[in-house]
Coordinates of C-alpha atoms in Angstrom, one line a residue:
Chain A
X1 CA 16.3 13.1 12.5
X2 CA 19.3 13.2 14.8
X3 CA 17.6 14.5 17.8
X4 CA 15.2 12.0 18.1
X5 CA 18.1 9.6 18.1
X6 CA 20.1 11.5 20.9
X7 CA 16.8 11.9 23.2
X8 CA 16.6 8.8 23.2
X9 CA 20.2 7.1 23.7
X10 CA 21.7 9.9 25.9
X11 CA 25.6 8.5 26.5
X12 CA 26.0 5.2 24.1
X13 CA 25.4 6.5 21.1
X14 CA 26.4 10.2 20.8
X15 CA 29.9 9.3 20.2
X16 CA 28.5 7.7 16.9
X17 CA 25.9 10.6 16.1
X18 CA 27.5 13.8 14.3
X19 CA 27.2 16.7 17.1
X20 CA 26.3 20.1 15.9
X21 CA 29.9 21.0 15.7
X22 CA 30.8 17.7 13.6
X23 CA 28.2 18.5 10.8
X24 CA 30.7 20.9 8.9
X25 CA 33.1 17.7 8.6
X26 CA 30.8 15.1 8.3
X27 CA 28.3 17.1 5.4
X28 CA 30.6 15.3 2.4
X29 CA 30.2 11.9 4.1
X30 CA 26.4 12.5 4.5
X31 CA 25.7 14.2 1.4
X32 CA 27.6 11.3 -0.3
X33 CA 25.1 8.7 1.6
X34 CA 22.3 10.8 0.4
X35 CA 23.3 10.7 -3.0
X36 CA 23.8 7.2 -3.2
X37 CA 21.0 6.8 -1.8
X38 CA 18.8 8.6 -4.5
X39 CA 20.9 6.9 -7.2
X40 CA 20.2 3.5 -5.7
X41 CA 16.2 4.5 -5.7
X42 CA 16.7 6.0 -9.3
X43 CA 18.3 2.6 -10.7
X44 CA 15.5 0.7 -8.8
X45 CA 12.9 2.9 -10.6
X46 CA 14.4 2.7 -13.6
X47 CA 14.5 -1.2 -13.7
X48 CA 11.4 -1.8 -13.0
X49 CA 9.6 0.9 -14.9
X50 CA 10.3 -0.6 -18.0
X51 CA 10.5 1.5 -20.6
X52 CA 11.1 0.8 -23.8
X53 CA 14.3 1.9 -25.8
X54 CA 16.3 3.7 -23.2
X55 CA 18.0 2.0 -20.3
X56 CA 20.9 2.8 -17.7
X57 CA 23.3 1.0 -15.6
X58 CA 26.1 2.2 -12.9
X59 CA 29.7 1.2 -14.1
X60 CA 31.1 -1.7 -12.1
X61 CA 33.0 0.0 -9.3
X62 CA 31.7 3.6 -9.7
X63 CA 27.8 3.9 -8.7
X64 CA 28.4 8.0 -9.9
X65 CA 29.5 7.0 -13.3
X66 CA 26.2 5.3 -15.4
X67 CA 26.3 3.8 -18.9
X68 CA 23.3 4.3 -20.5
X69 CA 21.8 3.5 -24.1
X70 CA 18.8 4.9 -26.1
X71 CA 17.3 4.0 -29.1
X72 CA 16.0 5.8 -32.0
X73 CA 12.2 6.1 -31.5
X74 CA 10.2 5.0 -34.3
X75 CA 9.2 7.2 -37.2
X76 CA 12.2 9.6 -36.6
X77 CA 15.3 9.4 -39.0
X78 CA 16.7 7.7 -36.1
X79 CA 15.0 4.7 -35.9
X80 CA 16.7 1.0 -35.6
X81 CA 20.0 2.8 -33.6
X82 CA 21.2 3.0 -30.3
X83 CA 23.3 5.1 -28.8
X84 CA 25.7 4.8 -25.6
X85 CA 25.3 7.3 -23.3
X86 CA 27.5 8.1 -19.9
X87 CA 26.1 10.0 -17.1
X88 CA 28.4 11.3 -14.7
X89 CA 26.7 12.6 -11.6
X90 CA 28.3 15.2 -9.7
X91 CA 28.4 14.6 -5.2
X92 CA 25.6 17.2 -5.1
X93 CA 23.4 15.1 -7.3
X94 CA 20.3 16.2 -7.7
X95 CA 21.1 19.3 -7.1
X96 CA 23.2 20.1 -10.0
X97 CA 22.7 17.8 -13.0
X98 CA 24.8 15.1 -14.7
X99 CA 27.5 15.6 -17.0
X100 CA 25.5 13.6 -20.1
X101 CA 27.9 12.8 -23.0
X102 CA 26.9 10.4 -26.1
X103 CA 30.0 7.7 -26.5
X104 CA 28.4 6.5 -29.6
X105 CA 29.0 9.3 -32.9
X106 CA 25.3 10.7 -33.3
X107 CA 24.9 12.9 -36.0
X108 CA 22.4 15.4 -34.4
X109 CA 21.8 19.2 -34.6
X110 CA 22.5 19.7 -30.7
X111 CA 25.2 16.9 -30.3
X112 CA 28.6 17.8 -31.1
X113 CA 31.3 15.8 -32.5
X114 CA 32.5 14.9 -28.7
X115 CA 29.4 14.2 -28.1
X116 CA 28.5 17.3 -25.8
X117 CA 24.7 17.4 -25.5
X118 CA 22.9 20.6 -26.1
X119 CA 19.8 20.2 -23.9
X120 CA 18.7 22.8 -21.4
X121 CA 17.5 20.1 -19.0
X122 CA 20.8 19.1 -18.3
X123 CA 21.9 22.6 -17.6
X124 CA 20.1 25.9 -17.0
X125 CA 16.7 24.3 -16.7
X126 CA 17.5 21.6 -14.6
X127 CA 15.6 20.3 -11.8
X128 CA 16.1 18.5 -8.9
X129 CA 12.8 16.6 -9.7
X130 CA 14.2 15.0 -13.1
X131 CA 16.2 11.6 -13.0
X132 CA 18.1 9.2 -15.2
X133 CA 14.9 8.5 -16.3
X134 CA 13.4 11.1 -17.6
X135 CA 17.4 12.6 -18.9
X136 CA 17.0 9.7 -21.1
X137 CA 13.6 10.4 -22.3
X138 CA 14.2 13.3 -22.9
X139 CA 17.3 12.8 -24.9
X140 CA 15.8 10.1 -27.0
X141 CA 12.6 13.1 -27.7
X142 CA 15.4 16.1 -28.5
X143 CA 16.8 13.2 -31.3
X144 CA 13.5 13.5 -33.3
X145 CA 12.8 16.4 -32.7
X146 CA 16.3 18.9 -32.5
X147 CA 16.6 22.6 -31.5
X148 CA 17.4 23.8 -34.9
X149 CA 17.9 27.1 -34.0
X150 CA 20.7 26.9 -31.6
X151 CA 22.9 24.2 -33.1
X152 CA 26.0 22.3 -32.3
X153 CA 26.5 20.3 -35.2
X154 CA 25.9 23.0 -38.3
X155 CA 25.9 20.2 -40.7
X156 CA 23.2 18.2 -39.1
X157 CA 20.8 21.4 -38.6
X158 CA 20.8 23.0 -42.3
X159 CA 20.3 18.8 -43.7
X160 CA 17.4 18.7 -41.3
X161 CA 15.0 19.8 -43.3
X162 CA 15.7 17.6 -45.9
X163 CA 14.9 14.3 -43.6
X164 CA 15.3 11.3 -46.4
X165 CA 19.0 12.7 -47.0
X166 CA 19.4 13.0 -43.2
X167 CA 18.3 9.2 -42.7
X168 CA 21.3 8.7 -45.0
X169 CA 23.5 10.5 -43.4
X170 CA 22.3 8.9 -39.8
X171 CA 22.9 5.3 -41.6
X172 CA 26.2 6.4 -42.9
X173 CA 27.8 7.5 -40.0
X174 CA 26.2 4.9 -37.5
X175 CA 29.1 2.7 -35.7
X176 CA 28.0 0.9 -33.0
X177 CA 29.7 0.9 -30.5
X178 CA 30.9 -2.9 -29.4
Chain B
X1 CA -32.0 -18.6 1.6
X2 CA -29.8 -16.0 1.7
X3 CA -32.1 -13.9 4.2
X4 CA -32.4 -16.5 6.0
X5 CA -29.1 -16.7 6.6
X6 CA -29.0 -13.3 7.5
X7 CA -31.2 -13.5 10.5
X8 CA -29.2 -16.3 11.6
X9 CA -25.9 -14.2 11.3
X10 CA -27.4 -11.8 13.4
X11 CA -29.0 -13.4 15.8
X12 CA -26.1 -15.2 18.0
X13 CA -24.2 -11.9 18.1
X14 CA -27.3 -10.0 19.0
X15 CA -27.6 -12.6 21.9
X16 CA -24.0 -12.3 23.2
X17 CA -23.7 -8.9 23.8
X18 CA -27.3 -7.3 24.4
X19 CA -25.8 -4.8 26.8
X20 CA -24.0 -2.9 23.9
X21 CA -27.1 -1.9 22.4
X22 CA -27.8 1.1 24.6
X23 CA -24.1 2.2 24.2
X24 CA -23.7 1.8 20.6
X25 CA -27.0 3.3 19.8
X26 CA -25.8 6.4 22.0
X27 CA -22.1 6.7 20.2
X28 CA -20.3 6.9 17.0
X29 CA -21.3 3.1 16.0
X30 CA -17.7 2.7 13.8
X31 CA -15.9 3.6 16.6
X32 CA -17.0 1.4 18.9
X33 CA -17.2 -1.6 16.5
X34 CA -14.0 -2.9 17.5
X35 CA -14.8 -3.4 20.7
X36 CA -18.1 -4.9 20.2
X37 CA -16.4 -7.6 18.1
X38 CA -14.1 -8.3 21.0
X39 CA -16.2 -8.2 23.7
X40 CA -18.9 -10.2 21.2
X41 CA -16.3 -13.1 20.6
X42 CA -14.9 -13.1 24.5
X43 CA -18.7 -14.0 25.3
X44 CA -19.1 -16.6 22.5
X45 CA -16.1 -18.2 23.8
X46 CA -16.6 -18.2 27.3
X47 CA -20.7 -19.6 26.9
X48 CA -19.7 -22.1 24.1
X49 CA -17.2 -23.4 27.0
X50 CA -20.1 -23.2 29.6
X51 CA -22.9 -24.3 27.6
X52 CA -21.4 -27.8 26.0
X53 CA -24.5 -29.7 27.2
X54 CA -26.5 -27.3 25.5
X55 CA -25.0 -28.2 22.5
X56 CA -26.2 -31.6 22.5
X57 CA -29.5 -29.8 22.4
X58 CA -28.7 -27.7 19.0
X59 CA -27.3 -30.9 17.7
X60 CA -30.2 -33.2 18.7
X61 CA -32.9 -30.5 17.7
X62 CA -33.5 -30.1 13.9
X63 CA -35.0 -27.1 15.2
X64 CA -34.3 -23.2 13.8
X65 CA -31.2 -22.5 13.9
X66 CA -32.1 -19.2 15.5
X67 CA -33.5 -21.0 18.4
X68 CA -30.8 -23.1 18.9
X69 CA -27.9 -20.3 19.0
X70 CA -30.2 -18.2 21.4
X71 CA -29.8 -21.3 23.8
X72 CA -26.0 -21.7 23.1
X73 CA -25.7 -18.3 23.5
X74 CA -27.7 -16.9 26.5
X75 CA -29.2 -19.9 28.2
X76 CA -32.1 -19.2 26.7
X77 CA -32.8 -15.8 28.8
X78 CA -32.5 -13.7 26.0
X79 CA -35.0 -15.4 23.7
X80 CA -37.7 -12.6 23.8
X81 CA -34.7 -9.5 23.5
X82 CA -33.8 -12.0 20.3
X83 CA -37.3 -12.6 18.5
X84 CA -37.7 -8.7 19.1
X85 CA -34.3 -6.4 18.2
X86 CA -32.6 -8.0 15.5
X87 CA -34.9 -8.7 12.7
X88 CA -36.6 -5.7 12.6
X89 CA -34.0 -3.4 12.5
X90 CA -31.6 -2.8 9.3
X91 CA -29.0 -0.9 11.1
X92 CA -28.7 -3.2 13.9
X93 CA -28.4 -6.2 11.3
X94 CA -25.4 -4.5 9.7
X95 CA -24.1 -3.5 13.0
X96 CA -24.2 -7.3 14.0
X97 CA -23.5 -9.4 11.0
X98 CA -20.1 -7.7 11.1
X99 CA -19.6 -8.8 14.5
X100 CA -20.4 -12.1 13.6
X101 CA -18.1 -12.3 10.7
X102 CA -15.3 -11.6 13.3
X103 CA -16.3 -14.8 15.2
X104 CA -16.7 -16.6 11.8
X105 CA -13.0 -17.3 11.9
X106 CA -12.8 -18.8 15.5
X107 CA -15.2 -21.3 14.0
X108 CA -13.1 -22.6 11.9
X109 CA -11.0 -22.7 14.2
X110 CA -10.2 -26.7 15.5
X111 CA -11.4 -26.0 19.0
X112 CA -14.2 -28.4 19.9
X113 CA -16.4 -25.6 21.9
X114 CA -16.3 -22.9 19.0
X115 CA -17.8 -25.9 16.7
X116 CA -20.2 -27.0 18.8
X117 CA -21.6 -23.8 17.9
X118 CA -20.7 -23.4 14.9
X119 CA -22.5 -26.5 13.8
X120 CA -25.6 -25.3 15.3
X121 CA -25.0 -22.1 13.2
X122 CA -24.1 -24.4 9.6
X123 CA -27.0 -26.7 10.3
X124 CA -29.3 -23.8 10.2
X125 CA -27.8 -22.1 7.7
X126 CA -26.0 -24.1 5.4
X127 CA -26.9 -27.2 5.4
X128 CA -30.5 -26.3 6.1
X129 CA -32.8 -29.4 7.0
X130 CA -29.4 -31.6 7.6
X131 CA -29.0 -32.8 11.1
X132 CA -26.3 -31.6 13.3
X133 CA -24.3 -34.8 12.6
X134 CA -24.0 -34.2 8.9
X135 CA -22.3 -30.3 9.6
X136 CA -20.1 -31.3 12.4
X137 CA -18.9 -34.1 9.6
X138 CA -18.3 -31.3 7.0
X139 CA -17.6 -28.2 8.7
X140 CA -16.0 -28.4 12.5
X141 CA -15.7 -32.3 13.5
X142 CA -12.2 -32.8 12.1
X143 CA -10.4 -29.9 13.7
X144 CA -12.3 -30.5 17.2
X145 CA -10.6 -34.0 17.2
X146 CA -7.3 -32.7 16.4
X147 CA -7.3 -29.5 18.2
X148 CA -9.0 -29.8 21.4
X149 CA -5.8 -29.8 23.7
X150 CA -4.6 -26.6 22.2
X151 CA -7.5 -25.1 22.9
X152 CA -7.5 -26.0 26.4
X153 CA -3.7 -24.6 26.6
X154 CA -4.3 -21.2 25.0
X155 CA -7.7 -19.9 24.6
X156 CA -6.3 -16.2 24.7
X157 CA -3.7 -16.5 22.5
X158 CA -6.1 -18.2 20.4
X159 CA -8.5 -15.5 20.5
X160 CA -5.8 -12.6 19.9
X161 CA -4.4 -14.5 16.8
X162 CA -8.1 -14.7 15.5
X163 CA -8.9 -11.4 15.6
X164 CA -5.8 -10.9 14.0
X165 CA -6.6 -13.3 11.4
X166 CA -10.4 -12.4 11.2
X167 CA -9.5 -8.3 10.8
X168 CA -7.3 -9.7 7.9
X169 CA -9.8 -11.8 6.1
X170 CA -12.2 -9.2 6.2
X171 CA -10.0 -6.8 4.3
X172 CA -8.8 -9.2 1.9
X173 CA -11.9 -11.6 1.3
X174 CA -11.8 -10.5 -2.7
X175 CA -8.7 -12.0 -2.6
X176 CA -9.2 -15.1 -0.7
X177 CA -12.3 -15.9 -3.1
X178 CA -9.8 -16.4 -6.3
X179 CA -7.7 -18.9 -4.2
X180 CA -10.7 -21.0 -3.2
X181 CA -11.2 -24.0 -5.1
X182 CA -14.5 -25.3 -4.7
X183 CA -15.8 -26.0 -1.4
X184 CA -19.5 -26.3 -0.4
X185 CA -19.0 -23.4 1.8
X186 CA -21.7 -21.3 3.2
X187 CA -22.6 -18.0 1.1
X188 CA -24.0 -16.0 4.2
X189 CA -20.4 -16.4 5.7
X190 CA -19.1 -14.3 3.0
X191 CA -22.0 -11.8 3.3
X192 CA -21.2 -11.2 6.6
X193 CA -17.5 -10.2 5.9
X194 CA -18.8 -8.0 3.0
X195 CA -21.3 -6.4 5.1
X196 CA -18.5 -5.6 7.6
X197 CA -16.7 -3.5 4.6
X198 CA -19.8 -1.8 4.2
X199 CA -21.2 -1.3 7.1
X200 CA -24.5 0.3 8.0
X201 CA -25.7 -1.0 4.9
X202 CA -28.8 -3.3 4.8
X203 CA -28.2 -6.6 4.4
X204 CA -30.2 -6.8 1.6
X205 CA -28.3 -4.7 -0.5
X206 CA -25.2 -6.8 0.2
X207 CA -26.6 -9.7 -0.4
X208 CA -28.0 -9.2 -4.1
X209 CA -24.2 -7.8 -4.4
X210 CA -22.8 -11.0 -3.1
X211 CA -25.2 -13.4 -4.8
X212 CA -23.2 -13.8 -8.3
X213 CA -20.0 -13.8 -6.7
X214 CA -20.2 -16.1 -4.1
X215 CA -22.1 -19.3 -5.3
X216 CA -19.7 -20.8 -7.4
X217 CA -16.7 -19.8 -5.9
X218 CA -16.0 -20.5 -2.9
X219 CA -16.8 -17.1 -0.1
X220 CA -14.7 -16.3 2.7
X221 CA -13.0 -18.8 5.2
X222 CA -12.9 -22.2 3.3
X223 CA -9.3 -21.3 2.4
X224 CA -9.0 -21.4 6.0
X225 CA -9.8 -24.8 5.7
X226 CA -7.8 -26.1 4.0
X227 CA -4.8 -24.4 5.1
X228 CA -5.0 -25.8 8.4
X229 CA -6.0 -29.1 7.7
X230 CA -2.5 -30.4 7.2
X231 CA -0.5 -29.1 9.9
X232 CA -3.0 -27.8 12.5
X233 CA 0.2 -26.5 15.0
X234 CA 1.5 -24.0 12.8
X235 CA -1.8 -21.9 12.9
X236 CA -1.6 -19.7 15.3
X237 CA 1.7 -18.7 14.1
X238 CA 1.7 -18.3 10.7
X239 CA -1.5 -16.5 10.2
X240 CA -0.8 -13.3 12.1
X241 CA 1.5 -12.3 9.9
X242 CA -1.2 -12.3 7.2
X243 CA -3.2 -9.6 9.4
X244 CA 0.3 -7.7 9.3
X245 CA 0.7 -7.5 5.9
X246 CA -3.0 -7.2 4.5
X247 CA -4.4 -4.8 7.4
X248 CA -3.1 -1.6 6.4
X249 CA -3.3 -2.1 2.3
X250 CA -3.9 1.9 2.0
X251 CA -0.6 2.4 3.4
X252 CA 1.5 -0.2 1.6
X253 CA -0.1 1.3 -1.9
X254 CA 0.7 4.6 -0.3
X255 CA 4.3 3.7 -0.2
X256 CA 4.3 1.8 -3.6
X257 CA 3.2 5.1 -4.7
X258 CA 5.0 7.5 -3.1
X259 CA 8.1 5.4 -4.1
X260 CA 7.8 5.5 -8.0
X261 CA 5.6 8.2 -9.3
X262 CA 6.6 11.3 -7.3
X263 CA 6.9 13.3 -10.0
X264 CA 2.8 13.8 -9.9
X265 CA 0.8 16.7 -8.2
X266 CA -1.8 14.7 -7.0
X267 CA -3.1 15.3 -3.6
X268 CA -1.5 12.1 -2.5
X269 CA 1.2 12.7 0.3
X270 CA 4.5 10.5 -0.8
X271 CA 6.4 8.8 1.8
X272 CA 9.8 9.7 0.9
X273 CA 11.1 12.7 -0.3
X274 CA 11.4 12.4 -3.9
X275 CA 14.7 14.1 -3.9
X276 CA 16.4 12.5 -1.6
X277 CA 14.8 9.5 -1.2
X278 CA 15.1 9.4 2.4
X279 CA 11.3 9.0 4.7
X280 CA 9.5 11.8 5.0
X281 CA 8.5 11.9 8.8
X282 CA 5.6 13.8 9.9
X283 CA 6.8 17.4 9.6
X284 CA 7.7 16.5 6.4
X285 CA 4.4 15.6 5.5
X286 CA 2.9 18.5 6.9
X287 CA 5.1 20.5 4.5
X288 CA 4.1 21.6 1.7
X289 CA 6.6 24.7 0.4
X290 CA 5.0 25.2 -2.9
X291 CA 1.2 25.8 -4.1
X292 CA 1.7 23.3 -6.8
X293 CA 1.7 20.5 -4.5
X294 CA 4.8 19.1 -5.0
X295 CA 6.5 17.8 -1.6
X296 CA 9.5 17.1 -0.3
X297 CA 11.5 16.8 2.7
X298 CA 12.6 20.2 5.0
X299 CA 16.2 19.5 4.4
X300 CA 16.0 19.1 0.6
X301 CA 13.8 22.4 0.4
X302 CA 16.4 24.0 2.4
X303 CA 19.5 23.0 0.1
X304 CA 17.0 24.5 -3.0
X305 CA 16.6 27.7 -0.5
X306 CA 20.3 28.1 -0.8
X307 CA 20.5 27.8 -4.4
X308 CA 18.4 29.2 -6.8
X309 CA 14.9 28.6 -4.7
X310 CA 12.7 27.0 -7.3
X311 CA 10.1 24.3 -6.5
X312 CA 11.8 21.2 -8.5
X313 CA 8.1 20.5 -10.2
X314 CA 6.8 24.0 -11.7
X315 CA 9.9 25.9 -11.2
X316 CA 7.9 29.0 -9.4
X317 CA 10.4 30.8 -6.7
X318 CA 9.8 29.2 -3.5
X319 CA 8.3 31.6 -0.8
X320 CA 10.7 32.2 1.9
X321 CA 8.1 32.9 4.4
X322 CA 6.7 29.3 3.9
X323 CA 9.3 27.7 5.5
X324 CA 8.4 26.1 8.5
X325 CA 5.1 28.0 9.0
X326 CA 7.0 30.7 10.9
X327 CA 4.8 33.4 9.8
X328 CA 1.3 32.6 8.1
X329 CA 0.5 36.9 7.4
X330 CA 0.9 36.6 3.7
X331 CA -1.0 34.5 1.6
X332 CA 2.0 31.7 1.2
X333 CA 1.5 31.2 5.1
X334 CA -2.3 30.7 4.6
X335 CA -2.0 28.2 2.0
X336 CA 0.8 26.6 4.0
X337 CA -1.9 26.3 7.1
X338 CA -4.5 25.0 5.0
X339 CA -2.2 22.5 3.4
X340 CA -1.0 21.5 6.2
X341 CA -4.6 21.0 7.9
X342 CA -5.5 18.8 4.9
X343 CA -2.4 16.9 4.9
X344 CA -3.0 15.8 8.8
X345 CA -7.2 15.1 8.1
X346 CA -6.4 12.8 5.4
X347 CA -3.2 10.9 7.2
X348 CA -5.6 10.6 10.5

């Protein structure tokens, strides 16, 4: 994309254009334009798609730090909370996933009690191709239905099976967050 | 009725440019449609400016309308070429109605020659068996009045801006229909701009497509008229950028699409890389790294080659021999050609 640029504007402009040997210095800066770039798309996308129970915002001075929220999806023991999420995306977003934290207590199988997320989207199995979007979906599907074998939360995995006793348990330890 | 007004459609194009029938027969007829319409409207303009006396004649004469475009047109030389070519012929019809339906917008247009003829055109057609008086009343009298120096100014600008404006109206007449209110408007006029989307077609066909639609409702270029009614000067500005924005809808919905659901496999070629965001340009398009279809830009694909080299959408191991098309040997390469074949066919 560069050399079309230079061909064109020989002298002017190739102070202003990075030159092969710039690239190694100037790769943060562009990476970070790129990246802001796709998180500017991805907040676009996900205001207009409008979906219903999850939703994502970037913190006031920090477009790399989101708050997001999701709500329990109907029928699940879950259903009638919401949750704050933060996403912290890392300067080779989408390249490597976002560090995705619940700030509201969620008593869940794969959610710790810091709130660590046990999903394998947002580590080994992550894609370049998945967004905020579809993090979200995707966390508000793992809370109905949890990876029981491979559990962060003990507790929450062997009540599991018992679901009116874990819709207790859900009410009982629900604070939402202000 | 409706055939009727088919013939008519046909017949003053038919008469305009008689020397394009040997060509167009001979070549690809699409291709040279374009030109046809140009060098169809260029010759309407210039013998509507030559032949004002003969529009006292259409106007005066209750007559056919075919008869009285002929005259208009050619002088009257061509009436035998007329009677003969365009009624028989179905393809030719087609061929010609969507001329005409580019010169349907200079009509409407306020200069006093294009509605001399025009109103020998709406007498026959429209307002069949009312006199020439009563359609220059309704259709072209008022703008003639108020836009007759203009005309005399700029006929060339006028003319670009119309094809402009008539390319746009053809692709969007669906659209234009819901806006109109009613308006005694002629149907045939909005045949003729459905016939040019379907071109080659008989006219019959189109019509008994157009019949429901376009009675109550008002067809075509009556939104024209009212648009320009209040402020005749801004016309020529204004309406090109409608042609810009409604000439190229494939591409727009292209974009829309491209933009929001890239996540899909489907054949359809994004316009920005989906994980980067930034345009794909047209090795980018060309590109396609992984049998699964999913696409993205060389620089993205190359970051992934660094890493752990899996497509983002089916997480297969990219083939390394893909990239850039280097070597096409191994059956990566092939599908990489034949991709990239397809993706230039359906971008031309």
């Amino acid at each position: 994309m560069n050399s079309g640029n230079n061909s064109n504007t020989p002298a002017t402009a190739a102070p202003v254009m990075p030159s092969p040997k710039q690239t190694q210095t100037t790769a943060k800066t562009v990476d970070t334009q790129s990246v802001l770039k796709r998180l500017q798309s991805e907040l676009m996308a996900l205001m207009m798609s409008g979906d219903s129970g999850i939703s994502a915002f970037p913190e006031e001075d920090n477009i790399f730090c989101w708050k997001g929220t999701i709500t329990g999806s109907k029928d699940t023991v879950f259903e009638g909370t919401e949750y704050k999420l933060s996403l912290s995306f890392p300067a080779d977003y989408p390249f490597k996933p976002p560090k995705v934290k619940f700030e509201t207590g969620c008593f869940h199988p794969n959610v710790d009690v810091y709130g660590n997320i046990c999903l394998d989207i947002l580590q080994d199995k992550w894609s370049s191709a998945y967004d905020v979007r579809t993090i979200l979906i995707s966390i508000q599907s793992l809370l109905g239905e949890p990876n029981i074998s491979s559990p962060l939360n003990t507790q929450a995995a062997a009540l599991w099976c018992n679901q009116e006793e874990y819709r207790k348990m859900v009410e009982k330890l629900y604070k939402p967050s202000v | 009725m409706v055939s009727d007004s088919i013939a008519n459609v046909s017949i003053p194009v038919a008469s305009s440019n008689p020397r394009d029938f040997g060509k167009k027969k001979r070549a690809n007829r699409a291709a040279k449609l374009k030109q046809c319409k140009l060098d169809a409207r260029r010759e309407q303009w210039l013998s509507q400016g030559k032949n004002k006396g003969s529009k006292q004649e259409l106007n005066g004469g209750g007559e056919a309308c075919e008869q009285g475009m002929q005259v208009t047109n050619e002088k009257g030389q061509l009436m035998e070429k007329l009677a003969i070519k365009p009624r028989g012929e179905a393809e030719e019809n087609g061929g010609y109605t969507n001329t005409y339906s580019d010169f349907d917008s200079p009509s409407n247009s306020p200069t006093s020659h294009t509605s001399s003829v025009l109103e020998g055109n709406y007498s026959g057609t429209n307002f069949t068996g009312g006199s020439s008086s009563s359609s220059s009343s309704s259709s072209g009298g008022c703008y003639s009045v108020s836009m007759s120096e203009e005309d005399n100014e700029g006929d060339d600008d006028c003319l670009d801006d119309w094809e402009a404006v008539a390319d746009a109206l053809a692709a969007t007449d669906k659209e234009q229909e819901q806006h109109n209110s009613s308006l005694d408007s002629p149907p045939e006029v909005h045949m003729s701009f459905q016939l040019e989307v379907s071109d080659g077609k008989v006219p019959a066909m189109d019509t008994s497509q157009q019949n429901p639609k376009g009675r109550g409702t008002i067809p075509g270029f009556p939104v024209s008229f009212r648009a320009w009614r209040p402020d005749d000067e801004f016309r020529p500005q204004s309406l090109p950028n409608l042609s810009k924005q409604y000439t190229f809808p494939m591409n727009s919905e292209r974009h829309y699409r491209g933009g929001s659901v890239w996540g899909c496999k489907s054949a359809a070629i994004p316009t920005s890389c989906p994980i980067c965001c930034e345009d794909l340009d047209f090795t980018d398009t060309s590109f396609l790294p992984c049998p699964c279809g999913f696409r993205l830009c060389l620089f993205c694909h190359k970051k992934i080659l660094e890493e752990d080299g899996r497509c983002p959408a089916c997480r297969k191991q990219y083939k390394h021999d893909t990239v850039g098309g280097e070597t096409t040997k191994d059956a990566g390469g092939l599908m990489f050609q034949v991709a990239r074949s397809c993706s230039m066919i359906s971008r031309s």
